[in-house]
Tab-separated table of N, CA, C and O and ligand atoms in Angstrom:
chain	number	residue	atom	x	y	z
A	1	MET	N	85.255	92.055	108.730
A	1	MET	CA	85.251	93.516	109.382
A	1	MET	C	84.027	92.944	110.124
A	1	MET	O	82.745	92.433	110.374
A	2	ASP	N	84.638	93.336	111.698
A	2	ASP	CA	83.576	92.450	113.495
A	2	ASP	C	82.707	94.349	112.416
A	2	ASP	O	82.856	95.611	113.728
A	3	LYS	N	81.587	93.943	112.114
A	3	LYS	CA	80.606	95.049	112.918
A	3	LYS	C	79.710	95.334	113.234
A	3	LYS	O	79.481	96.847	114.364
A	4	GLU	N	79.763	93.887	114.272
A	4	GLU	CA	79.406	94.677	115.980
A	4	GLU	C	80.119	95.666	116.476
A	4	GLU	O	80.222	96.160	117.328
A	5	LEU	N	81.606	95.487	116.744
A	5	LEU	CA	82.591	96.153	116.793
A	5	LEU	C	82.670	98.113	116.024
A	5	LEU	O	82.367	98.480	117.433
A	6	PHE	N	82.122	97.472	115.133
A	6	PHE	CA	82.119	98.978	114.484
A	6	PHE	C	80.988	99.821	115.342
A	6	PHE	O	80.658	101.466	115.633
A	7	GLU	N	79.371	99.474	115.411
A	7	GLU	CA	78.584	99.750	115.894
A	7	GLU	C	78.790	100.462	117.685
A	7	GLU	O	78.799	100.909	117.916
A	8	ALA	N	79.561	99.435	118.595
A	8	ALA	CA	79.962	99.959	119.501
A	8	ALA	C	80.872	101.180	119.523
A	8	ALA	O	80.777	101.631	121.028
A	9	ALA	N	81.668	101.210	118.853
A	9	ALA	CA	82.619	101.797	118.885
A	9	ALA	C	81.299	103.551	119.170
A	9	ALA	O	81.514	104.611	119.219
A	10	LEU	N	80.994	103.799	117.094
A	10	LEU	CA	79.373	104.726	117.257
A	10	LEU	C	78.964	104.646	118.032
A	10	LEU	O	78.705	106.248	118.304
A	11	ALA	N	78.568	104.299	118.873
A	11	ALA	CA	77.644	104.390	120.215
A	11	ALA	C	78.730	104.574	121.015
A	11	ALA	O	77.986	105.976	121.668
A	12	ALA	N	80.005	104.504	122.015
A	12	ALA	CA	80.734	104.846	122.618
A	12	ALA	C	80.793	106.453	122.405
A	12	ALA	O	81.227	107.490	122.691
A	13	ARG	N	80.837	106.415	121.191
A	13	ARG	CA	81.208	108.252	120.561
A	13	ARG	C	80.192	109.256	121.005
A	13	ARG	O	80.656	110.230	120.902
A	14	ARG	N	79.216	109.187	121.441
A	14	ARG	CA	78.354	109.655	121.813
A	14	ARG	C	78.489	109.850	123.143
A	14	ARG	O	77.420	111.277	123.127
A	15	ASN	N	79.357	109.694	123.722
A	15	ASN	CA	79.939	109.410	125.503
A	15	ASN	C	80.324	110.758	125.559
A	15	ASN	O	81.704	111.194	126.258
A	16	ALA	N	81.629	111.009	123.938
A	16	ALA	CA	82.817	111.692	124.050
A	16	ALA	C	82.722	112.888	124.202
A	16	ALA	O	81.232	114.061	124.822
A	17	TYR	N	83.476	113.237	125.190
A	17	TYR	CA	83.494	114.786	125.853
A	17	TYR	C	84.053	115.739	126.038
A	17	TYR	O	85.527	114.890	125.758
A	18	ALA	N	84.127	116.367	124.666
A	18	ALA	CA	85.282	116.946	123.801
A	18	ALA	C	84.709	118.334	123.568
A	18	ALA	O	84.070	119.141	122.729
A	19	PRO	N	84.964	119.055	125.194
A	19	PRO	CA	83.601	120.928	124.543
A	19	PRO	C	84.822	121.519	123.974
A	19	PRO	O	84.567	122.599	123.838
A	20	TYR	N	86.390	121.050	123.814
A	20	TYR	CA	87.264	121.802	123.734
A	20	TYR	C	87.657	122.389	122.473
A	20	TYR	O	87.792	122.834	121.249
A	21	SER	N	87.986	120.810	121.469
A	21	SER	CA	87.980	120.018	120.267
A	21	SER	C	87.098	120.435	119.798
A	21	SER	O	86.985	120.716	117.999
A	22	LYS	N	86.040	120.001	119.818
A	22	LYS	CA	84.924	118.921	118.860
A	22	LYS	C	84.389	118.246	118.616
A	22	LYS	O	83.301	118.154	116.838
A	23	PHE	N	85.657	117.455	119.188
A	23	PHE	CA	86.471	116.220	117.705
A	23	PHE	C	86.327	114.700	118.912
A	23	PHE	O	86.767	114.451	119.335
A	24	ALA	N	84.278	114.616	118.244
A	24	ALA	CA	84.261	113.300	118.933
A	24	ALA	C	84.286	111.864	118.584
A	24	ALA	O	84.346	111.791	117.541
A	25	VAL	N	85.287	111.275	119.403
A	25	VAL	CA	85.578	110.208	119.026
A	25	VAL	C	85.262	108.766	119.555
A	25	VAL	O	85.304	108.915	121.136
A	26	GLY	N	85.119	107.685	119.086
A	26	GLY	CA	84.730	106.146	119.620
A	26	GLY	C	85.248	105.231	119.124
A	26	GLY	O	86.199	105.018	118.733
A	27	ALA	N	85.655	104.223	120.673
A	27	ALA	CA	86.125	103.232	120.340
A	27	ALA	C	85.852	102.187	120.778
A	27	ALA	O	85.175	102.211	121.745
A	28	ALA	N	86.404	100.887	120.304
A	28	ALA	CA	85.779	99.206	121.267
A	28	ALA	C	86.904	98.264	121.056
A	28	ALA	O	87.516	98.749	119.491
A	29	VAL	N	86.994	97.638	121.952
A	29	VAL	CA	87.416	96.664	121.636
A	29	VAL	C	87.440	95.258	121.679
A	29	VAL	O	86.717	95.650	123.143
A	30	ARG	N	87.982	94.457	120.749
A	30	ARG	CA	87.093	92.647	121.601
A	30	ARG	C	88.058	92.076	121.974
A	30	ARG	O	89.215	92.651	121.456
A	31	THR	N	88.232	91.469	122.877
A	31	THR	CA	89.239	90.188	123.246
A	31	THR	C	89.073	89.482	123.426
A	31	THR	O	88.388	89.463	122.396
A	32	ALA	N	90.537	88.892	123.642
A	32	ALA	CA	90.160	87.168	122.611
A	32	ALA	C	89.034	86.215	123.536
A	32	ALA	O	88.609	85.190	122.878
A	33	ALA	N	88.759	86.865	124.831
A	33	ALA	CA	87.721	85.817	124.605
A	33	ALA	C	86.394	86.403	124.745
A	33	ALA	O	85.458	85.691	125.185
A	34	GLY	N	86.466	87.038	123.435
A	34	GLY	CA	85.382	87.507	122.694
A	34	GLY	C	84.254	89.674	123.101
A	34	GLY	O	83.031	89.625	122.878
A	35	ASN	N	85.041	89.334	124.617
A	35	ASN	CA	84.007	90.703	125.081
A	35	ASN	C	84.163	92.083	124.245
A	35	ASN	O	85.576	92.124	124.246
A	36	ILE	N	83.490	92.941	124.099
A	36	ILE	CA	84.171	94.391	124.264
A	36	ILE	C	83.874	95.432	125.141
A	36	ILE	O	82.980	95.272	126.709
A	37	PHE	N	84.805	96.206	125.158
A	37	PHE	CA	85.226	97.283	125.879
A	37	PHE	C	85.082	98.414	125.044
A	37	PHE	O	85.715	98.826	124.271
A	38	THR	N	84.859	99.504	125.238
A	38	THR	CA	84.860	100.538	124.522
A	38	THR	C	85.135	102.026	125.446
A	38	THR	O	84.997	102.035	126.425
A	39	GLY	N	85.459	103.088	124.715
A	39	GLY	CA	85.861	103.883	125.199
A	39	GLY	C	85.929	105.569	123.835
A	39	GLY	O	85.095	105.294	122.975
A	40	CYS	N	85.578	107.123	124.493
A	40	CYS	CA	85.377	107.680	123.946
A	40	CYS	C	86.308	108.858	124.688
A	40	CYS	O	87.309	108.442	125.763
A	41	ASN	N	86.860	109.955	123.716
A	41	ASN	CA	88.032	110.548	124.245
A	41	ASN	C	87.207	111.412	125.396
A	41	ASN	O	85.546	111.696	125.324
A	42	VAL	N	88.190	111.744	126.878
A	42	VAL	CA	87.959	112.688	127.733
A	42	VAL	C	88.566	113.981	127.374
A	42	VAL	O	90.349	113.326	127.919
A	43	GLU	N	87.882	115.083	127.494
A	43	GLU	CA	89.022	116.295	127.530
A	43	GLU	C	88.937	116.645	128.783
A	43	GLU	O	88.488	116.086	129.608
A	44	ASN	N	89.744	117.574	128.761
A	44	ASN	CA	90.350	118.866	129.789
A	44	ASN	C	90.767	120.134	129.842
A	44	ASN	O	91.177	120.349	128.519
A	45	ALA	N	90.252	120.445	130.901
A	45	ALA	CA	90.905	122.570	130.757
A	45	ALA	C	92.031	122.325	130.714
A	45	ALA	O	92.837	123.593	130.496
A	46	SER	N	92.735	121.198	131.292
A	46	SER	CA	93.719	121.767	131.414
A	46	SER	C	94.699	120.036	130.005
A	46	SER	O	94.210	119.404	130.841
A	47	TYR	N	94.294	121.031	128.737
A	47	TYR	CA	94.404	119.930	127.236
A	47	TYR	C	95.196	118.647	127.783
A	47	TYR	O	94.768	117.574	127.494
A	48	GLY	N	96.479	118.697	128.153
A	48	GLY	CA	97.170	117.813	127.786
A	48	GLY	C	96.901	116.625	128.526
A	48	GLY	O	97.556	115.044	128.474
A	49	LEU	N	95.555	116.678	129.480
A	49	LEU	CA	95.350	115.414	130.965
A	49	LEU	C	94.402	115.035	129.528
A	49	LEU	O	94.013	113.399	129.947
A	50	SER	N	94.443	114.988	128.128
A	50	SER	CA	93.153	114.367	128.061
A	50	SER	C	93.262	113.601	127.466
A	50	SER	O	94.456	112.588	127.232
A	51	CYS	N	92.550	112.527	127.115
A	51	CYS	CA	92.866	111.041	126.729
A	51	CYS	C	92.088	110.706	125.442
A	51	CYS	O	90.732	110.716	126.042
A	52	CYS	N	92.603	110.043	124.861
A	52	CYS	CA	91.865	109.226	123.451
A	52	CYS	C	91.177	108.283	123.778
A	52	CYS	O	91.476	107.920	124.857
A	53	ALA	N	89.871	107.974	122.986
A	53	ALA	CA	89.253	106.916	122.753
A	53	ALA	C	90.315	105.626	122.925
A	53	ALA	O	89.044	104.757	123.585
A	54	GLU	N	90.746	105.768	122.419
A	54	GLU	CA	91.355	104.264	121.554
A	54	GLU	C	92.281	103.518	123.108
A	54	GLU	O	91.420	102.888	123.626
A	55	ARG	N	92.934	104.880	123.867
A	55	ARG	CA	93.101	104.071	125.170
A	55	ARG	C	92.419	103.860	126.537
A	55	ARG	O	92.824	103.166	127.325
A	56	CYS	N	91.326	104.852	126.163
A	56	CYS	CA	89.971	104.560	127.239
A	56	CYS	C	89.693	103.698	127.022
A	56	CYS	O	89.305	102.630	127.732
A	57	ALA	N	89.379	102.684	125.576
A	57	ALA	CA	88.732	101.035	125.370
A	57	ALA	C	89.829	100.443	126.035
A	57	ALA	O	88.864	99.852	126.391
A	58	ILE	N	91.098	100.728	125.695
A	58	ILE	CA	91.712	99.469	125.971
A	58	ILE	C	92.144	99.383	127.049
A	58	ILE	O	92.498	97.911	127.860
A	59	PHE	N	92.778	100.825	128.260
A	59	PHE	CA	92.894	101.102	129.561
A	59	PHE	C	91.695	99.831	131.091
A	59	PHE	O	91.566	99.765	131.522
A	60	ALA	N	90.523	100.954	129.561
A	60	ALA	CA	88.860	99.432	130.605
A	60	ALA	C	88.817	98.769	129.896
A	60	ALA	O	88.845	97.497	131.531
A	61	ALA	N	89.519	97.667	129.187
A	61	ALA	CA	89.452	96.139	129.277
A	61	ALA	C	90.616	96.061	130.200
A	61	ALA	O	90.335	94.668	130.799
A	62	VAL	N	91.517	96.617	130.499
A	62	VAL	CA	92.471	95.836	130.632
A	62	VAL	C	92.734	95.779	132.516
A	62	VAL	O	92.747	94.767	133.264
A	63	GLY	N	92.024	96.798	132.575
A	63	GLY	CA	91.288	97.028	134.335
A	63	GLY	C	90.124	96.216	134.610
A	63	GLY	O	90.180	96.033	135.654
A	64	ALA	N	90.111	96.091	133.485
A	64	ALA	CA	88.747	94.413	133.517
A	64	ALA	C	88.933	93.152	134.036
A	64	ALA	O	88.774	92.175	134.520
A	65	GLY	N	90.261	93.259	133.695
A	65	GLY	CA	91.430	91.938	133.749
A	65	GLY	C	91.640	91.126	132.293
A	65	GLY	O	91.529	90.566	132.176
A	66	GLU	N	91.620	92.076	131.303
A	66	GLU	CA	91.216	91.203	130.317
A	66	GLU	C	92.942	92.038	129.161
A	66	GLU	O	92.580	93.060	128.661
A	67	ARG	N	93.780	90.816	128.835
A	67	ARG	CA	95.047	91.364	128.889
A	67	ARG	C	95.457	90.897	127.184
A	67	ARG	O	95.930	90.983	126.595
A	68	GLU	N	94.557	90.011	126.055
A	68	GLU	CA	94.625	89.512	124.718
A	68	GLU	C	93.463	89.825	124.207
A	68	GLU	O	92.246	90.105	124.603
A	69	PHE	N	93.426	90.426	122.324
A	69	PHE	CA	92.495	91.595	122.119
A	69	PHE	C	93.008	90.923	121.110
A	69	PHE	O	93.625	89.920	119.934
A	70	ALA	N	91.510	91.101	120.319
A	70	ALA	CA	91.624	89.964	118.485
A	70	ALA	C	91.355	91.942	117.625
A	70	ALA	O	91.730	91.527	116.427
A	71	ALA	N	90.854	92.589	118.244
A	71	ALA	CA	90.639	93.484	117.456
A	71	ALA	C	90.646	94.697	118.067
A	71	ALA	O	89.440	95.067	119.474
A	72	LEU	N	90.590	96.350	117.939
A	72	LEU	CA	89.706	97.623	118.276
A	72	LEU	C	89.760	97.945	117.118
A	72	LEU	O	90.146	98.249	115.599
A	73	CYS	N	88.795	98.814	117.356
A	73	CYS	CA	87.312	99.817	116.117
A	73	CYS	C	88.202	101.090	116.729
A	73	CYS	O	87.382	101.143	117.877
A	74	VAL	N	88.453	101.867	115.577
A	74	VAL	CA	88.562	103.554	115.915
A	74	VAL	C	87.139	104.020	115.014
A	74	VAL	O	87.253	103.768	114.197
A	75	VAL	N	86.012	105.438	115.240
A	75	VAL	CA	85.628	105.646	114.362
A	75	VAL	C	85.171	107.585	114.720
A	75	VAL	O	85.000	107.380	116.338
A	76	ALA	N	85.086	108.749	114.218
A	76	ALA	CA	85.511	109.866	113.959
A	76	ALA	C	84.483	110.749	113.324
A	76	ALA	O	84.099	109.559	111.612
A	77	ASP	N	84.188	111.416	112.861
A	77	ASP	CA	83.062	111.828	111.564
A	77	ASP	C	84.562	112.286	110.403
A	77	ASP	O	84.125	114.188	110.657
A	78	THR	N	85.146	111.754	109.938
A	78	THR	CA	86.252	112.536	109.559
A	78	THR	C	85.867	111.780	107.558
A	78	THR	O	85.215	111.005	107.901
A	79	LYS	N	86.876	112.814	106.994
A	79	LYS	CA	86.596	112.583	105.192
A	79	LYS	C	86.916	110.932	104.680
A	79	LYS	O	85.973	109.994	104.370
A	80	GLU	N	88.277	111.383	105.426
A	80	GLU	CA	88.295	108.935	105.293
A	80	GLU	C	88.929	108.960	107.342
A	80	GLU	O	88.219	109.452	107.832
A	81	PRO	N	88.797	106.997	106.867
A	81	PRO	CA	88.786	106.869	108.058
A	81	PRO	C	89.833	107.713	109.319
A	81	PRO	O	91.181	107.548	108.718
A	82	VAL	N	89.767	107.993	110.080
A	82	VAL	CA	90.492	108.524	111.313
A	82	VAL	C	91.707	107.854	111.798
A	82	VAL	O	91.412	106.589	111.796
A	83	SER	N	92.477	108.674	111.747
A	83	SER	CA	94.065	108.400	111.822
A	83	SER	C	94.649	107.913	113.088
A	83	SER	O	94.409	109.000	114.367
A	84	PRO	N	94.846	107.479	114.323
A	84	PRO	CA	95.320	107.736	115.444
A	84	PRO	C	96.352	108.136	115.598
A	84	PRO	O	97.194	108.236	115.134
A	85	CYS	N	96.243	108.980	117.065
A	85	CYS	CA	98.089	109.368	117.525
A	85	CYS	C	99.011	108.705	118.132
A	85	CYS	O	98.638	107.262	118.175
A	86	GLY	N	99.978	109.189	118.306
A	86	GLY	CA	101.333	107.801	117.573
A	86	GLY	C	101.014	107.645	119.965
A	86	GLY	O	101.538	106.542	119.433
A	87	ALA	N	101.183	108.208	120.410
A	87	ALA	CA	100.696	107.868	121.981
A	87	ALA	C	99.927	105.968	121.846
A	87	ALA	O	99.968	105.027	122.297
A	88	CYS	N	98.511	107.017	121.281
A	88	CYS	CA	97.658	105.657	120.775
A	88	CYS	C	98.508	103.907	119.996
A	88	CYS	O	97.916	103.252	120.790
A	89	ARG	N	98.407	104.762	118.823
A	89	ARG	CA	99.513	103.615	118.053
A	89	ARG	C	100.750	102.574	119.178
A	89	ARG	O	100.667	101.318	119.145
A	90	GLN	N	101.074	103.467	120.639
A	90	GLN	CA	102.519	103.278	121.145
A	90	GLN	C	101.381	101.928	122.053
A	90	GLN	O	102.184	100.439	122.420
A	91	VAL	N	100.623	102.131	122.724
A	91	VAL	CA	99.687	101.294	123.400
A	91	VAL	C	98.706	100.439	122.731
A	91	VAL	O	99.207	99.020	123.238
A	92	MET	N	98.754	100.706	121.269
A	92	MET	CA	97.647	99.809	120.284
A	92	MET	C	99.824	97.960	120.491
A	92	MET	O	98.879	97.220	120.280
A	93	THR	N	100.547	98.606	120.229
A	93	THR	CA	101.990	97.652	119.955
A	93	THR	C	102.239	97.080	121.194
A	93	THR	O	102.374	95.896	121.036
A	94	GLU	N	102.261	97.684	122.454
A	94	GLU	CA	101.856	96.979	123.932
A	94	GLU	C	101.477	95.452	123.638
A	94	GLU	O	101.538	94.618	123.900
A	95	PHE	N	100.021	95.826	123.535
A	95	PHE	CA	99.007	94.525	123.719
A	95	PHE	C	98.704	93.951	121.812
A	95	PHE	O	97.811	93.297	122.669
A	96	LYS	N	99.955	93.786	120.998
A	96	LYS	CA	99.089	93.460	120.161
A	96	LYS	C	97.801	92.726	119.799
A	96	LYS	O	98.260	91.991	119.604
A	97	ILE	N	97.786	94.208	119.369
A	97	ILE	CA	95.787	94.122	118.750
A	97	ILE	C	96.569	94.227	117.905
A	97	ILE	O	97.167	94.416	116.802
A	98	PRO	N	95.994	92.303	117.307
A	98	PRO	CA	96.852	91.997	115.496
A	98	PRO	C	95.799	92.807	114.782
A	98	PRO	O	96.136	93.183	113.901
A	99	GLU	N	94.701	93.703	114.504
A	99	GLU	CA	93.515	94.160	113.440
A	99	GLU	C	93.598	95.625	114.094
A	99	GLU	O	92.486	95.375	115.410
A	100	ILE	N	93.726	96.635	113.966
A	100	ILE	CA	93.485	98.008	113.914
A	100	ILE	C	92.776	98.486	112.963
A	100	ILE	O	92.667	98.407	111.387
A	101	ILE	N	90.913	98.346	113.347
A	101	ILE	CA	90.003	99.139	112.224
A	101	ILE	C	89.747	100.324	112.467
A	101	ILE	O	88.978	101.306	113.414
A	102	LEU	N	89.915	101.618	111.585
A	102	LEU	CA	89.998	102.402	111.187
A	102	LEU	C	88.238	103.277	110.872
A	102	LEU	O	88.953	102.441	109.678
A	103	ALA	N	87.909	104.356	110.934
A	103	ALA	CA	86.332	103.744	110.418
A	103	ALA	C	86.085	105.879	110.554
A	103	ALA	O	86.639	106.156	110.965
A	104	ASN	N	85.141	106.080	109.732
A	104	ASN	CA	84.303	107.464	110.111
A	104	ASN	C	82.694	106.753	109.643
A	104	ASN	O	82.677	105.704	109.582
A	105	THR	N	82.037	107.877	110.294
A	105	THR	CA	81.331	107.268	110.557
A	105	THR	C	79.871	107.816	109.389
A	105	THR	O	79.129	107.151	109.308
A	106	ASN	N	80.486	107.104	107.952
A	106	ASN	CA	79.937	106.978	106.739
A	106	ASN	C	80.039	105.555	106.835
A	106	ASN	O	79.223	104.541	105.839
A	107	GLY	N	81.224	104.857	107.972
A	107	GLY	CA	81.771	103.581	107.565
A	107	GLY	C	82.546	103.026	106.759
A	107	GLY	O	82.541	101.755	106.356
A	108	ASP	N	83.089	104.051	106.013
A	108	ASP	CA	84.278	103.768	105.324
A	108	ASP	C	84.977	103.188	106.719
A	108	ASP	O	85.146	103.975	107.363
A	109	VAL	N	86.283	101.926	105.324
A	109	VAL	CA	87.161	101.264	107.232
A	109	VAL	C	88.036	101.096	106.517
A	109	VAL	O	88.828	101.272	104.904
A	110	LYS	N	89.227	101.633	106.668
A	110	LYS	CA	90.775	101.046	106.498
A	110	LYS	C	91.296	99.731	107.586
A	110	LYS	O	90.757	100.341	109.205
A	111	ILE	N	91.802	98.868	107.722
A	111	ILE	CA	92.395	97.525	108.553
A	111	ILE	C	94.123	97.846	108.102
A	111	ILE	O	94.319	97.403	106.713
A	112	TYR	N	94.796	97.399	109.461
A	112	TYR	CA	96.269	98.014	109.662
A	112	TYR	C	96.622	96.914	111.280
A	112	TYR	O	95.495	96.502	111.687
A	113	THR	N	97.569	96.657	110.777
A	113	THR	CA	98.368	96.093	111.866
A	113	THR	C	98.733	97.145	112.569
A	113	THR	O	99.174	98.109	111.985
A	114	PRO	N	99.374	96.749	114.459
A	114	PRO	CA	100.067	97.886	114.858
A	114	PRO	C	101.218	98.094	114.680
A	114	PRO	O	102.158	99.574	114.322
A	115	GLN	N	102.152	96.801	113.691
A	115	GLN	CA	103.472	96.893	112.805
A	115	GLN	C	103.311	97.804	111.763
A	115	GLN	O	104.203	98.810	111.701
A	116	GLU	N	101.879	98.070	111.506
A	116	GLU	CA	102.152	99.084	109.886
A	116	GLU	C	102.063	99.894	110.566
A	116	GLU	O	101.841	101.833	109.712
A	117	LEU	N	101.082	100.667	111.159
A	117	LEU	CA	100.661	101.911	112.153
A	117	LEU	C	102.176	102.655	112.582
A	117	LEU	O	101.626	104.321	112.488
A	118	LEU	N	102.746	101.465	113.491
A	118	LEU	CA	103.680	102.194	114.158
A	118	LEU	C	104.994	100.887	113.832
A	118	LEU	O	105.694	100.612	114.322
A	119	PRO	N	105.329	101.485	112.378
A	119	PRO	CA	106.925	100.263	112.672
A	119	PRO	C	108.243	100.681	113.697
A	119	PRO	O	107.964	102.368	113.877
A	120	TYR	N	108.899	99.896	114.248
A	120	TYR	CA	110.305	100.367	114.854
A	120	TYR	C	109.133	100.903	116.063
A	120	TYR	O	110.034	101.567	116.736
A	121	GLY	N	108.203	100.342	117.235
A	121	GLY	CA	108.047	101.215	118.273
A	121	GLY	C	108.659	100.472	119.128
A	121	GLY	O	108.973	99.760	118.950
A	122	PHE	N	108.560	101.497	120.308
A	122	PHE	CA	108.362	100.852	121.494
A	122	PHE	C	108.830	99.973	122.508
A	122	PHE	O	107.585	99.707	122.332
A	123	THR	N	109.640	99.058	122.604
A	123	THR	CA	108.998	97.853	123.313
A	123	THR	C	110.475	97.663	124.569
A	123	THR	O	111.420	98.011	124.115
A	124	LEU	N	110.174	96.646	125.595
A	124	LEU	CA	111.228	96.554	125.868
A	124	LEU	C	111.398	94.555	126.210
A	124	LEU	O	110.794	93.923	126.033
B	1	THU	N1	91.194	111.931	119.655
B	1	THU	C1	90.588	110.681	119.710
B	1	THU	O1	90.344	110.435	120.852
B	1	THU	N2	91.586	109.386	118.909
B	1	THU	C2	92.414	109.577	117.746
B	1	THU	O2	92.621	108.567	117.058
B	1	THU	C3	93.196	110.783	117.241
B	1	THU	C4	92.282	112.114	118.850
B	1	THU	C5	91.124	112.721	120.262
B	1	THU	C6	91.896	113.680	121.233
B	1	THU	C7	91.388	114.698	121.863
B	1	THU	O3	90.338	114.704	122.583
B	1	THU	C8	90.275	115.396	120.341
B	1	THU	O4	91.004	113.781	119.775
B	1	THU	C9	91.081	115.851	119.526
B	1	THU	O5	92.721	115.854	119.195
């Protein structure tokens, strides 16, 4: 398990903007080049515009020119490691992130592949 990635996700969680749900989430992706990009959930008064931490992290990496990934870690204050939403699973599938580390703030982790999280996901 990539401990540095977990710590980066935990730190990013502190930036969560979640005044509506009060549910703070942090995420971090490690690129194939070894760089880490982070994201947090960013909500909006128009709820449907909110973006999850995982997609914010992946999009930050892609925006910086990186499209190859080694792993993603997502963390929230949940009893079990946090379970990503369907939209984020589809985006993880798009970028073929090989290792998805689900975590909680206690440090409990579960590791999956995108295929395990989203069987028969949409591809072109
Ligand atoms: N959320 C994430 O950022 N990632 C997840 O894996 C689950 C849900 C956010 C979206 C929203 O801001 C809040 O958590 C409650 O759904």
